[in-house]
Coordinates of C-alpha atoms in Angstrom, one line a residue:
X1 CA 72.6 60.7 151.1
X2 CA 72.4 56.6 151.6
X3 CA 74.6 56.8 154.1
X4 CA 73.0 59.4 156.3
X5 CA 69.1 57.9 156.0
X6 CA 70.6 54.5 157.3
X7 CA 71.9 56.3 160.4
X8 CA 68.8 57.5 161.4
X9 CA 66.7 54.7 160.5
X10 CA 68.8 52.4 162.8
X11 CA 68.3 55.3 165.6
X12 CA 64.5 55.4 165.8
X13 CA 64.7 51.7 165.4
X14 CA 66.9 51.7 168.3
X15 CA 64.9 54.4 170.6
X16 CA 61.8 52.2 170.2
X17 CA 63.1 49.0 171.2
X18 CA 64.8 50.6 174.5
X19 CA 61.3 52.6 174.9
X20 CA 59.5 48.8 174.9
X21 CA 61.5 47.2 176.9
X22 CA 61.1 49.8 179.4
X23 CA 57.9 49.6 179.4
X24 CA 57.6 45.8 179.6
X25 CA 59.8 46.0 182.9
X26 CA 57.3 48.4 184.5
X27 CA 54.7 46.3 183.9
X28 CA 56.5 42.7 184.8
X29 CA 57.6 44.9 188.3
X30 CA 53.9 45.0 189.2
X31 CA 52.9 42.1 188.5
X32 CA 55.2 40.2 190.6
X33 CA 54.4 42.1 193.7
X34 CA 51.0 41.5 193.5
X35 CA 51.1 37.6 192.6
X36 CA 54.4 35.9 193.0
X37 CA 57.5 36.4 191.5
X38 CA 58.3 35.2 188.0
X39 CA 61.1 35.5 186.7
X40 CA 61.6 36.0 183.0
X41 CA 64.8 36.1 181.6
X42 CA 65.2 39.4 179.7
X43 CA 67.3 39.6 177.7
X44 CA 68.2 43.2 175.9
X45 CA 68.8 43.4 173.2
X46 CA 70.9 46.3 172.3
X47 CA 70.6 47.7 168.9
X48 CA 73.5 49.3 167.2
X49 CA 73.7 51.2 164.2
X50 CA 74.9 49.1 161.5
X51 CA 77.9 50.0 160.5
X52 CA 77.8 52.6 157.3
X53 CA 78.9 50.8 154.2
X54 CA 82.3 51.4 153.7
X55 CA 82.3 53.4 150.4
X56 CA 83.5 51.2 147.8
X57 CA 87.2 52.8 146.6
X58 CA 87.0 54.3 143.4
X59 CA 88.3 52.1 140.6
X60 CA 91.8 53.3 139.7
X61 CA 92.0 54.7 136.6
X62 CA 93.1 52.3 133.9
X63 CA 97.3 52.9 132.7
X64 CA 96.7 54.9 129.5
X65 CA 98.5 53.0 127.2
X66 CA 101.9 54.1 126.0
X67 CA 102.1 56.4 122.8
X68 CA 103.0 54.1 120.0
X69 CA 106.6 55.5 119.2
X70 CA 106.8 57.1 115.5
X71 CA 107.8 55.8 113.0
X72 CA 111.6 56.8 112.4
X73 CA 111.0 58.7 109.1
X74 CA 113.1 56.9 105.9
X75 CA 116.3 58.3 105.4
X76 CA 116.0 60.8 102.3
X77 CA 117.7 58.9 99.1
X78 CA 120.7 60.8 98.4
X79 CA 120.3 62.7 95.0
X80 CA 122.1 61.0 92.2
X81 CA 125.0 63.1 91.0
X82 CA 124.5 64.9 87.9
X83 CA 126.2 63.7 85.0
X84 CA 129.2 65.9 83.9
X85 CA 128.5 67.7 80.8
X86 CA 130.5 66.5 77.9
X87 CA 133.1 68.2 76.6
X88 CA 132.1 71.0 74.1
X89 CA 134.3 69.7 70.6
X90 CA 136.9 72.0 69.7
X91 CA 136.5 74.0 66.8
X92 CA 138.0 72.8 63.5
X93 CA 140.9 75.3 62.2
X94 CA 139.7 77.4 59.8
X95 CA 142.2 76.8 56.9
X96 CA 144.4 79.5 56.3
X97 CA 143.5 81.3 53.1
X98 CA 145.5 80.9 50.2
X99 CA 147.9 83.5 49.5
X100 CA 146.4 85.8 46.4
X101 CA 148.6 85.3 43.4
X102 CA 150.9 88.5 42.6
X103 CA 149.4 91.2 40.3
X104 CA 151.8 90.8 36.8
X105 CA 153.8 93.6 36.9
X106 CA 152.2 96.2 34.0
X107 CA 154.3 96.9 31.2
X108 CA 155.2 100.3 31.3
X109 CA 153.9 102.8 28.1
X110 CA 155.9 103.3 25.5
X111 CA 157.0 106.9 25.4
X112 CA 155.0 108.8 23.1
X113 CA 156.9 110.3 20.5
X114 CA 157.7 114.0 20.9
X115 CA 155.3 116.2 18.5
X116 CA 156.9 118.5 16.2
X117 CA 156.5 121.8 16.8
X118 CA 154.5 124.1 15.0
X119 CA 155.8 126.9 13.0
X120 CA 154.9 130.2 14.3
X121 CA 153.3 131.9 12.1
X122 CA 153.8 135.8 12.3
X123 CA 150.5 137.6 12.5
X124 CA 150.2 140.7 11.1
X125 CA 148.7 143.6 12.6
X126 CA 145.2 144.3 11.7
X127 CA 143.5 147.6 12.1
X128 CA 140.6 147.6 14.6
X129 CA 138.6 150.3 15.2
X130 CA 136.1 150.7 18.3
X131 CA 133.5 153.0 18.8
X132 CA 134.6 154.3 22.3
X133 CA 132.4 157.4 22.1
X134 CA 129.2 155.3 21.0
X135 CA 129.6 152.7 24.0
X136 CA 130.2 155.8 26.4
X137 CA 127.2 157.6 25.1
X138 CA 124.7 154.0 25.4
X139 CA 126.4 154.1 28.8
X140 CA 125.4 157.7 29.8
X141 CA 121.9 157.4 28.2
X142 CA 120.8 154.0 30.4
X143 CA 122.3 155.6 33.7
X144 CA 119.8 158.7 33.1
X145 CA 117.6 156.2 32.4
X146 CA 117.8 154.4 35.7
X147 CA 118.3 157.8 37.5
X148 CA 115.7 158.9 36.2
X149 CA 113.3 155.7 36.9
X150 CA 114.4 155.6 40.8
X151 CA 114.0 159.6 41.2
X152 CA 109.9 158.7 39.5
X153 CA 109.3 156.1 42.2
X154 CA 111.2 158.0 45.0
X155 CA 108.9 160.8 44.0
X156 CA 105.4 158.9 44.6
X157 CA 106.9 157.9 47.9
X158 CA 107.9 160.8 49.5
X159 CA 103.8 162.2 48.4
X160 CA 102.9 158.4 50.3
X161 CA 104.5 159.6 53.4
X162 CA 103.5 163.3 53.4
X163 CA 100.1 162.4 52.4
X164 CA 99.6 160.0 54.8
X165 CA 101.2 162.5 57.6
X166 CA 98.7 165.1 56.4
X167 CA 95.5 162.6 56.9
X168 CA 96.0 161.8 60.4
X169 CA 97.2 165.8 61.0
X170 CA 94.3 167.0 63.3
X171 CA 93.7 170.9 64.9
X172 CA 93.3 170.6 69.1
X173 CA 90.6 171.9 70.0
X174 CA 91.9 174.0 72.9
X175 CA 94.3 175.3 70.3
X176 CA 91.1 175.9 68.2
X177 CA 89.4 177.9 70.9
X178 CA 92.5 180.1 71.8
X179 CA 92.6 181.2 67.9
X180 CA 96.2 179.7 67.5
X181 CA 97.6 179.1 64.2
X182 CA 101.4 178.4 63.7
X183 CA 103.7 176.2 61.8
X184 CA 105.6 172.7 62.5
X185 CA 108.5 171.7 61.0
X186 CA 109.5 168.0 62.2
X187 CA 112.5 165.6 60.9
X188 CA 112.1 162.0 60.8
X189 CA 114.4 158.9 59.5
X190 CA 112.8 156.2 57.9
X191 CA 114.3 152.6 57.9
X192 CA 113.7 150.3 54.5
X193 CA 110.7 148.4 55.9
X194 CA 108.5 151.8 57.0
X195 CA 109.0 151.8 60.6
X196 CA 110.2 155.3 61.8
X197 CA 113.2 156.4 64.0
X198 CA 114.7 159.8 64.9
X199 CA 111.8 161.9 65.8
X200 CA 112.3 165.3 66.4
X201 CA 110.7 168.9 65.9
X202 CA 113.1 171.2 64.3
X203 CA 111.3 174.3 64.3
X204 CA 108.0 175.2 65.7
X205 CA 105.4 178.3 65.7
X206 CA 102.3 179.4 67.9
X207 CA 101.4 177.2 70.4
X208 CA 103.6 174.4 71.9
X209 CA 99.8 172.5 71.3
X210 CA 100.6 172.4 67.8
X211 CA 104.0 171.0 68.2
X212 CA 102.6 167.6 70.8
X213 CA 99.6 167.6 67.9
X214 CA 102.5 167.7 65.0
X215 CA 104.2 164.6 66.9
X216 CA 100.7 163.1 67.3
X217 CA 100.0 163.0 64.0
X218 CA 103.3 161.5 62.7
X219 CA 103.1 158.7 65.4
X220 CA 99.6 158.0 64.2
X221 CA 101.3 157.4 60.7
X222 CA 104.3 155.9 62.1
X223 CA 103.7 152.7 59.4
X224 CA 105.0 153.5 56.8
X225 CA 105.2 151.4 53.6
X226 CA 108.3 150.2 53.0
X227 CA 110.8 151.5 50.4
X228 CA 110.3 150.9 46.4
X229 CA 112.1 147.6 45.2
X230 CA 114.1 149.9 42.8
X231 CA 115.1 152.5 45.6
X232 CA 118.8 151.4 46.7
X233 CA 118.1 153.4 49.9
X234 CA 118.5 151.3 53.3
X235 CA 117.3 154.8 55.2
X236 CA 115.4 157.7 54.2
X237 CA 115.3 161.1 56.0
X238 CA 112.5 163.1 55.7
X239 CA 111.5 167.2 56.7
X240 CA 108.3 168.0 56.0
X241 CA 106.2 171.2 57.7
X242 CA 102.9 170.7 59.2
X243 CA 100.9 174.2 58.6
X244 CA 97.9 174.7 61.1
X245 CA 95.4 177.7 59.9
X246 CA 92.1 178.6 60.9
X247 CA 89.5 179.2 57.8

């Protein structure tokens, strides 16, 4: 911006100066022809520019200074070598073990002397006499007695099971209506803890109503108590007749 302000200031400079002395020679042209001739040493005085200020060269950029080199780094110390282990000491021998002393040989038994033998004596016979009949008829009596005690308890059980058939024995009620009556006679096999097997109707009369009913009412009972502890039975069969009557 400097550079250009000079320029022009030296050019209007310049333009007036030419524009005066212009002027001034007009004038001095008159004069002389009306008086006399003068001279006057002119003397022009041409005005140039001055020369722009050569731009002062940039300063060169100082030399950055070399790196400092690194230090070499130390040389690692070499590791000291480990010291060998020492020798483990051998084991000491165990010493042998003495050798046991020989068991003394045992001084074998004198032989017993022989006994002398007995004298055998004769025995002479002796009469014995044994009740055979008594013991048979003790025998006879506690068998009837068992027999007899298994056939009491049998007994109650076989009025258990029929009584107990007979309380869950029902009339149907169609059968009721229809004025049937008839009989049922039905087999069964009981095992030794009550539960029942072997089902069947043997004979049947009337209606086959009664017959499904008679089944009815001995599936309804079908458990049983189990046998008397004095009963040697593992299975009991039983017939009984299931009778259905209108009153």
């Amino acid at each position: 911006m400097k550079c250009k302000a000079g320029h022009l200031l030296g050019l209007i400079v310049s333009i007036i100066m030419h524009a005066s002395i212009a002027i001034a020679f007009v004038l001095t042209v008159k004069g002389i022809d009306q008086t006399r001739e003068v001279e006057i040493p002119i003397s022009l005085a041409i005005f140039e520019p001055e020369p722009e200020p050569e731009p002062e060269p940039a300063p060169e950029p100082e030399p950055e200074p070399d790196p400092e080199p690194e230090p070499e780094p130390e040389p690692e110390p070499e590791p000291e070598p480990e010291p060998e282990p020492e020798p483990e000491p051998e084991p000491e021998p165990e010493p042998e073990p003495e050798p046991e002393p020989e068991p003394e040989p045992e001084p074998e038994p004198e032989p017993e002397p022989e006994p002398e033998p007995e004298p055998v004596r004769v025995l002479k016979p002796v009469a014995v006499r044994t009740n055979i009949d008594q013991v048979i008829v003790d025998q006879e009596r506690l068998d009837r007695q068992l027999i007899d005690l298994i056939s009491s308890v049998e007994n109650k059980y076989r009025y258990e099971v029929v009584s107990l058939i007979e309380q869950n024995k029902f009339f149907p009620d169609r059968a009721r209506k229809m004025r049937k009556e008839g009989d049922v006679l039905v087999e069964f096999t009981l095992n030794r803890d009550g539960s029942i097997k072997d089902l069947k109707v043997l004979q049947a009369t009337g209606s086959s109503l009664l017959k499904k009913a008679a089944l009815k009412a001995i599936k309804i009972s079908s458990l049983f108590p189990p046998f008397p502890d004095q009963s040697p039975r593992q299975t009991w069969s039983f017939k009984t007749s299931l009778e259905y009557r209108l009153h």
